[in-house]
Coordinates of C-alpha atoms in Angstrom, one line a residue:
M1 CA -29.6 37.9 -21.1
A2 CA -30.8 41.4 -21.9
D3 CA -29.7 42.9 -25.2
R4 CA -27.3 45.7 -24.3
S5 CA -26.4 46.6 -27.9
K6 CA -28.1 50.0 -27.7
A7 CA -26.2 50.9 -24.5
E8 CA -22.9 49.8 -26.2
V9 CA -23.5 52.0 -29.2
V10 CA -24.6 55.0 -27.3
L11 CA -21.7 54.6 -24.7
R12 CA -19.1 54.4 -27.5
L13 CA -20.5 57.5 -29.2
F14 CA -21.2 59.8 -26.3
G15 CA -19.1 58.3 -23.5
V16 CA -22.1 57.9 -21.2
N17 CA -25.5 56.2 -21.6
L18 CA -27.9 58.9 -22.6
E19 CA -31.5 57.7 -22.6
Q20 CA -34.9 59.4 -22.5
Q21 CA -35.6 58.0 -19.0
G22 CA -32.7 59.8 -17.5
R23 CA -33.4 63.2 -19.2
G24 CA -33.5 66.7 -17.8
F25 CA -33.4 67.3 -14.1
Y26 CA -32.5 63.6 -13.3
V27 CA -28.9 64.5 -14.4
P28 CA -28.3 67.1 -11.7
L29 CA -30.4 65.2 -9.1
E30 CA -28.0 62.2 -9.6
M31 CA -24.9 64.4 -9.5
L32 CA -26.0 66.2 -6.3
A33 CA -26.9 62.8 -4.7
I34 CA -23.4 61.5 -5.4
A35 CA -21.8 64.7 -4.1
R36 CA -24.0 64.6 -0.9
G37 CA -23.2 60.9 -0.5
V38 CA -19.5 61.5 -0.8
Y39 CA -19.6 64.3 1.7
L40 CA -21.5 62.1 4.2
A41 CA -19.2 59.2 3.8
H42 CA -16.1 61.4 4.2
Q43 CA -17.7 63.0 7.3
E44 CA -18.2 59.6 8.9
D45 CA -14.7 58.3 8.2
P46 CA -12.2 60.8 6.6
E47 CA -9.4 58.2 6.5
K48 CA -11.4 55.5 4.7
F49 CA -13.5 57.6 2.3
V50 CA -12.3 60.3 -0.2
G51 CA -13.6 63.8 0.1
L52 CA -15.8 65.9 -2.1
L53 CA -14.4 66.1 -5.7
D54 CA -11.4 64.1 -4.7
N55 CA -10.0 62.5 -7.8
R56 CA -8.5 59.4 -6.2
A57 CA -9.9 56.0 -7.0
G58 CA -12.7 54.5 -4.9
T59 CA -15.4 57.1 -4.8
A60 CA -17.8 55.8 -2.1
Y61 CA -21.0 57.6 -1.2
K62 CA -23.8 57.1 1.2
R63 CA -27.3 57.2 -0.3
T64 CA -30.4 58.6 1.3
S65 CA -33.7 57.5 -0.3
H66 CA -36.1 60.0 1.4
D67 CA -38.7 57.3 0.6
L68 CA -40.9 58.3 3.6
A69 CA -41.1 62.0 2.7
R70 CA -41.7 61.1 -1.0
R71 CA -44.5 58.7 0.0
I72 CA -46.1 61.3 2.2
A73 CA -45.8 63.9 -0.7
T74 CA -47.7 61.6 -3.1
K75 CA -50.1 60.1 -0.5
T76 CA -48.8 56.6 -1.0
R77 CA -49.7 53.9 1.4
I78 CA -47.1 53.4 4.1
V79 CA -46.5 49.7 4.1
E80 CA -44.8 49.7 7.5
G81 CA -48.1 50.5 9.2
D82 CA -49.2 53.2 11.6
E83 CA -47.0 51.8 14.5
E84 CA -43.8 52.4 12.5
L85 CA -45.1 55.6 11.0
G86 CA -46.0 56.9 14.4
K87 CA -42.3 56.8 15.3
A88 CA -41.7 59.5 12.7
V89 CA -45.0 61.4 12.5
E90 CA -47.4 62.5 15.2
L91 CA -50.6 60.7 14.3
D92 CA -52.9 62.1 17.0
S93 CA -54.2 64.6 14.5
P94 CA -54.7 64.1 10.7
E95 CA -53.6 67.7 10.2
T96 CA -50.0 66.7 10.8
M97 CA -50.0 64.3 7.7
E98 CA -51.9 66.9 5.6
T99 CA -49.4 69.6 6.5
L100 CA -46.4 67.4 5.7
H101 CA -48.1 66.3 2.4
A102 CA -48.7 70.0 1.5
L103 CA -45.1 70.9 2.3
F104 CA -43.3 68.0 0.5
S105 CA -45.6 67.9 -2.5
S106 CA -44.8 71.6 -3.1
L107 CA -41.1 70.6 -3.1
L108 CA -41.3 68.0 -5.8
V109 CA -39.3 68.5 -9.0
E110 CA -41.5 69.4 -12.0
I111 CA -40.9 67.1 -15.0
P112 CA -42.3 68.9 -18.1
G113 CA -44.4 66.7 -20.4
R114 CA -45.5 64.4 -17.7
R115 CA -49.1 63.5 -18.2
S116 CA -50.0 61.9 -14.9
Q117 CA -49.2 62.0 -11.3
P118 CA -46.1 59.8 -10.8
S119 CA -45.6 57.0 -8.3
W120 CA -43.7 58.1 -5.2
F121 CA -40.4 56.7 -6.7
G122 CA -41.0 58.8 -9.8
A123 CA -41.3 61.9 -7.6
H124 CA -38.1 63.6 -6.5
I125 CA -37.6 66.4 -4.0
Y126 CA -36.0 69.6 -5.1
P127 CA -32.6 69.8 -3.4
F128 CA -33.0 73.3 -2.0
V129 CA -31.0 72.4 1.1
G130 CA -28.4 69.6 1.7
E131 CA -30.8 67.5 3.9
L132 CA -33.3 67.3 1.0
I133 CA -30.8 65.7 -1.4
H134 CA -31.5 62.1 -2.0
Y135 CA -30.7 59.2 -4.3
D136 CA -33.1 57.1 -6.5
A137 CA -35.3 54.3 -5.3
V138 CA -38.1 52.1 -6.5
E139 CA -40.6 49.5 -5.2
R140 CA -39.4 45.9 -4.9
R141 CA -40.9 42.8 -3.4
V142 CA -39.4 42.1 0.1
K143 CA -37.5 38.8 0.0
Q144 CA -36.8 36.4 2.8
I145 CA -33.1 37.3 2.6
D146 CA -34.0 41.0 3.0
A147 CA -35.9 40.3 6.1
K148 CA -32.9 38.7 7.7
K149 CA -30.8 41.9 7.1
S150 CA -33.2 44.6 8.3
A151 CA -35.3 44.8 11.4
K152 CA -37.8 47.1 9.6
K153 CA -38.1 44.7 6.7
R154 CA -38.9 41.9 9.1
K155 CA -42.0 43.7 10.1
V156 CA -43.3 43.6 6.5
A157 CA -44.7 40.4 5.0
V158 CA -42.4 38.7 2.5
G159 CA -43.6 39.4 -1.0
T160 CA -44.9 42.9 -0.1
N161 CA -43.9 45.8 -2.4
A162 CA -41.7 48.2 -0.4
P163 CA -39.1 50.9 -1.0
S164 CA -35.7 49.8 -2.3
I165 CA -32.9 52.3 -2.7
E166 CA -31.3 51.7 -6.1
R167 CA -30.9 53.4 -9.5
Y168 CA -34.1 53.5 -11.4
L169 CA -34.6 56.8 -13.2
F170 CA -31.0 57.9 -12.9
R171 CA -29.0 56.8 -15.9
D172 CA -25.3 57.9 -15.3
G173 CA -25.7 61.5 -16.6
G174 CA -25.1 62.6 -13.0
S175 CA -22.1 60.3 -12.7
W176 CA -20.7 61.9 -15.9
A177 CA -21.2 65.4 -14.4
Y178 CA -19.6 64.5 -11.1
K179 CA -16.6 62.9 -13.0
V180 CA -16.2 66.1 -15.0
L181 CA -16.0 68.2 -11.8
R182 CA -13.7 65.8 -9.9
T183 CA -11.2 65.5 -12.8
D184 CA -10.9 69.3 -13.3
P185 CA -7.2 69.9 -14.3
D186 CA -7.3 73.5 -13.0
P187 CA -6.6 73.1 -9.2
D188 CA -7.7 76.6 -8.3
R189 CA -11.0 76.3 -10.1
K190 CA -11.6 72.9 -8.7
E191 CA -11.0 74.0 -5.1
A192 CA -13.3 77.0 -5.6
T193 CA -16.0 74.6 -7.0
R194 CA -15.4 72.2 -4.1
Q195 CA -16.0 74.9 -1.5
G196 CA -19.1 76.2 -3.3
L197 CA -20.5 72.7 -3.8
R198 CA -19.9 71.8 -0.2
D199 CA -22.0 74.7 0.9
L200 CA -24.9 73.3 -1.2
V201 CA -24.7 69.6 -0.1
Q202 CA -23.8 70.0 3.6
D203 CA -26.4 70.2 6.3
S204 CA -28.1 73.6 6.3
G205 CA -29.3 73.4 9.9
T206 CA -32.5 75.2 8.8
P207 CA -36.0 74.2 10.1
L208 CA -36.7 72.6 6.7
G209 CA -33.4 70.8 6.8
N210 CA -33.9 69.5 10.3
L211 CA -37.4 68.2 9.4
A212 CA -36.1 66.4 6.3
K213 CA -33.3 64.9 8.3
A214 CA -35.7 63.7 11.0
L215 CA -38.0 62.0 8.5
S216 CA -35.1 60.4 6.6
A217 CA -34.1 58.6 9.8
H218 CA -37.3 56.6 9.4
D219 CA -36.9 55.7 5.7
F220 CA -37.8 52.1 4.9
D221 CA -34.5 51.6 3.0
H222 CA -31.2 53.4 3.5
D223 CA -27.5 52.6 3.3
E224 CA -25.9 51.2 6.5
E225 CA -22.5 51.7 4.8
P226 CA -21.4 53.8 1.9
V227 CA -21.5 52.0 -1.5
E228 CA -18.6 52.0 -3.9
G229 CA -19.5 54.0 -7.0
S230 CA -17.7 53.5 -10.3
D231 CA -17.5 55.8 -13.3
T232 CA -14.7 53.9 -15.1
G233 CA -16.9 53.2 -18.1
I234 CA -17.7 56.9 -18.6
N235 CA -15.5 58.6 -21.2
L236 CA -15.5 62.4 -21.1
Y237 CA -14.1 62.9 -24.6
E238 CA -12.5 66.2 -23.7
D239 CA -10.4 66.1 -26.8
L240 CA -13.5 66.1 -28.9
S241 CA -15.8 68.5 -27.1
P242 CA -15.4 71.8 -25.2
W243 CA -18.5 71.1 -23.0
P244 CA -16.8 69.3 -20.1
D245 CA -14.6 72.4 -19.5
L246 CA -17.5 74.7 -20.0
L247 CA -19.5 72.8 -17.4
R248 CA -16.6 73.2 -15.0
E249 CA -16.2 76.9 -15.6
G250 CA -20.0 77.6 -15.3
A251 CA -20.4 75.4 -12.2
R252 CA -17.5 77.3 -10.5
N253 CA -19.1 80.6 -11.4
I254 CA -22.5 79.5 -10.1
V255 CA -21.6 77.8 -6.8
T256 CA -19.1 80.4 -5.6
R257 CA -21.7 83.2 -5.3
I258 CA -22.2 82.3 -1.7
A259 CA -22.2 85.9 -0.3
M260 CA -24.5 87.3 -3.0
V261 CA -27.0 84.6 -4.1
P262 CA -29.2 82.5 -1.8
R263 CA -28.5 78.8 -1.6
A264 CA -31.8 77.9 -3.3
K265 CA -31.0 80.2 -6.3
R266 CA -27.5 78.7 -6.7
T267 CA -29.0 75.2 -6.6
E268 CA -31.6 76.1 -9.2
S269 CA -29.0 77.5 -11.5
L270 CA -26.8 74.4 -11.1
M271 CA -29.9 72.2 -11.7
H272 CA -30.4 74.0 -15.1
W273 CA -26.7 74.4 -16.2
V274 CA -25.6 70.8 -15.7
P275 CA -28.1 69.1 -18.0
Y276 CA -27.9 71.8 -20.5
C277 CA -24.1 71.2 -20.8
L278 CA -24.6 67.4 -21.2
A279 CA -27.2 67.9 -23.9
R280 CA -24.9 70.3 -25.8
H281 CA -22.0 67.9 -25.3
Q282 CA -24.1 65.1 -26.9
L283 CA -24.9 67.3 -29.9
H284 CA -21.2 68.3 -30.3
L285 CA -20.0 64.7 -30.2
A286 CA -22.7 63.7 -32.8
R287 CA -21.7 66.5 -35.2
T288 CA -18.0 65.6 -34.7
K289 CA -18.8 62.0 -35.6
L290 CA -20.4 63.3 -38.8
G291 CA -17.3 65.2 -39.7
A292 CA -18.4 68.7 -38.8
T293 CA -15.4 71.0 -38.4
N294 CA -17.2 74.1 -37.0
R295 CA -19.1 74.5 -33.7
E296 CA -22.8 74.4 -34.1
S297 CA -24.6 77.8 -34.2
I298 CA -28.0 78.0 -32.4
L299 CA -30.6 80.7 -33.2
V300 CA -32.2 81.6 -29.8
D301 CA -35.6 83.2 -30.3
F302 CA -36.7 85.7 -27.6
G303 CA -39.6 87.2 -29.5
N304 CA -43.3 86.7 -28.8
E305 CA -44.5 86.0 -32.3
A306 CA -43.7 83.9 -35.3
T307 CA -40.9 85.3 -37.4
P308 CA -38.4 84.0 -40.0
L309 CA -36.0 83.7 -37.1
R310 CA -38.3 81.3 -35.3
R311 CA -38.8 79.2 -38.4
E312 CA -35.0 79.0 -38.8
S313 CA -34.7 78.1 -35.1
Q314 CA -37.2 75.3 -35.6
K315 CA -35.2 74.0 -38.6
N316 CA -32.1 74.4 -36.5
L317 CA -33.5 72.0 -33.9
A318 CA -34.8 69.5 -36.4
G319 CA -31.4 69.4 -38.0
F320 CA -29.6 68.7 -34.7
R321 CA -32.0 65.9 -33.8
N322 CA -31.3 64.3 -37.2
D323 CA -27.5 64.8 -36.6
I324 CA -27.8 62.7 -33.4
V325 CA -29.7 59.9 -35.2
H326 CA -27.2 59.9 -38.1
A327 CA -24.2 59.8 -35.7
I328 CA -25.7 56.8 -34.0
N329 CA -26.1 55.2 -37.5
V330 CA -22.4 55.9 -38.3
Q331 CA -21.2 54.6 -34.9
A332 CA -23.3 51.4 -35.4
R333 CA -21.7 50.8 -38.8
V334 CA -18.3 51.3 -37.3
M335 CA -19.0 48.6 -34.7
I336 CA -20.5 46.3 -37.3
G337 CA -17.2 46.6 -39.2
E338 CA -15.3 45.8 -36.0
A339 CA -17.4 42.7 -35.4
A340 CA -15.7 41.0 -38.3
G341 CA -17.2 37.5 -38.6
D342 CA -19.4 37.7 -35.5
E343 CA -22.8 37.6 -37.2
V344 CA -24.7 37.9 -33.9
K345 CA -23.1 41.2 -33.1
K346 CA -23.6 42.4 -36.7
R347 CA -27.4 41.7 -36.4
R348 CA -27.6 43.4 -33.0
Y349 CA -25.8 46.6 -34.2
G350 CA -27.6 46.5 -37.5
R351 CA -30.8 47.9 -35.9
F352 CA -28.9 51.1 -35.0
A353 CA -27.7 51.6 -38.6
K354 CA -31.2 52.7 -39.7
D355 CA -32.7 56.1 -39.3
G356 CA -36.1 55.2 -37.9
G357 CA -37.4 53.1 -35.0
T358 CA -37.2 53.0 -31.3
A359 CA -33.5 52.0 -31.4
V360 CA -32.5 55.7 -32.0
S361 CA -35.5 57.5 -30.6
S362 CA -34.5 57.4 -26.9
P363 CA -31.0 59.0 -27.2
R364 CA -32.4 61.6 -29.6
A365 CA -35.2 62.3 -27.1
F366 CA -32.6 62.8 -24.3
F367 CA -31.3 65.8 -26.2
S368 CA -34.5 67.6 -27.0
E369 CA -36.4 66.7 -23.8
T370 CA -33.5 67.7 -21.7
L371 CA -33.4 71.1 -23.3
A372 CA -37.1 71.4 -23.0
A373 CA -37.0 70.5 -19.3
V374 CA -34.5 73.2 -18.4
G375 CA -36.2 75.8 -20.5
A376 CA -33.8 76.0 -23.5
L377 CA -36.7 75.1 -25.8
N378 CA -40.2 76.7 -25.8
A379 CA -42.1 73.4 -25.2
T380 CA -41.8 69.7 -24.7
A381 CA -43.8 68.8 -27.9
G382 CA -45.3 70.4 -31.0
R383 CA -43.5 73.1 -33.0
R384 CA -40.4 73.7 -30.9
H385 CA -37.6 76.3 -31.2
F386 CA -34.6 77.4 -29.1
T387 CA -35.2 80.0 -26.5
M388 CA -34.3 80.7 -22.9
K389 CA -36.9 80.8 -20.2
P390 CA -36.1 82.9 -17.1
P391 CA -34.5 80.1 -14.8
M392 CA -32.4 78.8 -17.7
L393 CA -31.4 82.4 -18.7
E394 CA -30.4 83.1 -15.1
A395 CA -28.3 79.9 -15.1
L396 CA -26.6 80.9 -18.4
V397 CA -25.7 84.4 -17.2
S398 CA -24.5 83.1 -13.8
A399 CA -22.4 80.5 -15.5
T400 CA -20.9 82.9 -18.0
V401 CA -20.2 86.2 -16.0
A402 CA -17.7 85.8 -13.3
R403 CA -18.5 86.6 -9.7
D404 CA -18.5 90.3 -8.8
A405 CA -18.1 91.1 -12.5
E406 CA -20.2 92.9 -15.1
M407 CA -20.0 93.0 -18.9
E408 CA -21.3 95.4 -21.6
F409 CA -24.3 93.9 -23.4
D410 CA -22.8 93.7 -26.9
K411 CA -19.7 92.0 -25.5
F412 CA -21.9 89.6 -23.6
C413 CA -23.7 88.6 -26.8
T414 CA -20.4 88.1 -28.5
L415 CA -19.2 85.9 -25.7
L416 CA -22.4 83.8 -25.9
Y417 CA -21.6 83.1 -29.5
E418 CA -17.9 82.5 -29.1
K419 CA -18.3 80.1 -26.1
Y420 CA -21.6 78.4 -26.8
G421 CA -22.5 79.2 -30.4
L422 CA -25.6 81.1 -29.4
V423 CA -26.9 83.6 -31.9
V424 CA -29.2 86.3 -30.4
E425 CA -28.7 89.5 -32.3
D426 CA -27.5 91.0 -35.7
K427 CA -23.9 91.9 -34.8
V428 CA -23.2 88.3 -33.7
A429 CA -25.1 86.8 -36.6
A430 CA -22.7 88.4 -39.1
A431 CA -20.0 86.0 -37.9
S432 CA -22.2 83.0 -38.0
P433 CA -23.0 80.6 -40.9
L434 CA -26.6 81.6 -40.2
A435 CA -25.9 85.2 -41.3
H436 CA -27.7 84.9 -44.6
E437 CA -30.7 83.0 -43.2
V438 CA -32.4 85.8 -41.3
D439 CA -32.9 89.5 -42.1
P440 CA -30.7 91.7 -39.8
S441 CA -33.8 93.8 -38.8
V442 CA -35.4 90.6 -37.3
L443 CA -32.2 89.8 -35.4
D444 CA -32.0 93.4 -34.2
H445 CA -35.5 93.1 -32.8
N446 CA -34.6 89.8 -31.2
G447 CA -31.6 91.3 -29.5
K448 CA -33.7 94.0 -28.0
A449 CA -36.2 91.4 -26.7
F450 CA -33.2 89.6 -25.2
Q451 CA -32.1 92.8 -23.5
E452 CA -35.6 93.3 -22.1
K453 CA -35.7 89.8 -20.7
L454 CA -32.4 90.3 -18.9
A455 CA -33.6 93.5 -17.4
A456 CA -36.8 91.9 -16.3
I457 CA -35.0 89.3 -14.2
G458 CA -32.6 91.9 -12.8
L459 CA -29.4 90.9 -14.6
L460 CA -29.1 93.9 -16.9
T461 CA -28.8 97.5 -15.9
Q462 CA -29.4 100.3 -18.4
Y463 CA -27.5 103.6 -17.7
S464 CA -28.4 107.1 -18.9
D465 CA -25.6 107.1 -21.5
A466 CA -27.3 104.2 -23.3
T467 CA -24.8 101.7 -21.9
S468 CA -26.3 98.3 -20.8
M469 CA -24.3 96.2 -18.4
V470 CA -24.9 92.5 -17.7
R471 CA -24.2 91.0 -14.2
G472 CA -24.1 87.4 -13.0
E473 CA -26.4 88.1 -10.1
P474 CA -29.2 90.7 -9.5
R475 CA -28.2 93.9 -7.7

């Protein structure tokens, strides 16, 4: 039997299993796959299956693997053979496969820090339209029992490695996010989010969407019937952290910009906002476990050179990574105490009561590598500090400023600190515990650099009377 002690400790502390393998963009990919699957199941049988973001029990969803498109994108051997492939792709000319490869390889989600080309099941397609959204999959040996269930699997020799739709890189972060949205206590906000999310996950009817749908009909593995999903083991800890509600608020603001922002841009913002919220939720719970009474302050560096602010931001990050490790240590000691006379459990949990080792490195890596993936850190490795790269900055502004609204720049900076603990300029820093760590002139320069970055991506307008206004979408 596998030792699940790490999952038990992490689940108790964070309410969801946070591991390095499920970091970054895998969180929103899983969330959107669940949302798309719920939508498809409900479309097929509205009486039997609950609708999108419905909070009733029994969330069933239909999974699409897109294993054919992903294998074409990575030039993986098609185990079904040319006869089966010819039913999906015109094989008279090699240009057809090359064109499809060029198209789908350009749509693969970039995973920062990856050192080699992934296998097809490690490559996921960016969900720009609803028809491109897909679930996780991996290669498994075809068994005799599988061949009895599927006509396509009967054409492949038993023992052959072939696509199998199942959770592999997804690690429940997306289930956490979907549960956050479906349990929104604000009915008006939830309905607005439902309408906006439906626009993202339903069929687009575009040429790209039609092509993706046509190829998915020839996937090696797919769900004949919707599967029953369960997030009962996931605890949102809303009484301990503000981040579930901040996720809801930001998601509503992002997905409801249907008239002003293209579908692809809304999807991209959601892809950045969701994992950012989960990483910040993890940090907040860790600090709460350690007895912190104030929300964490984060120095966000927008400069182009090394400054005292950057050094403090680096220390900021190192301290937070240590907080996550120490919180796991504390949680493990609590569970050792609860184990009473069970020496086996005490030994299992004892590995997580120590600062070093692989026992604590994976949950810690989820935090920093998730932030790096979405552009909230400057890099995936080396000397790292907090920043906001353009896609993450666009997501932050879109999540924070309501639709059709605009906000004066100084007020926006204040709001970033009050809601998220982000420190970007000198006026805000005066209210932060970090006020005495960095010279006000350095923070003033950082604030101006922040202003310039907002203007560069079209989210800030400077008027002749020196007023600067921030909008949630470009004019």
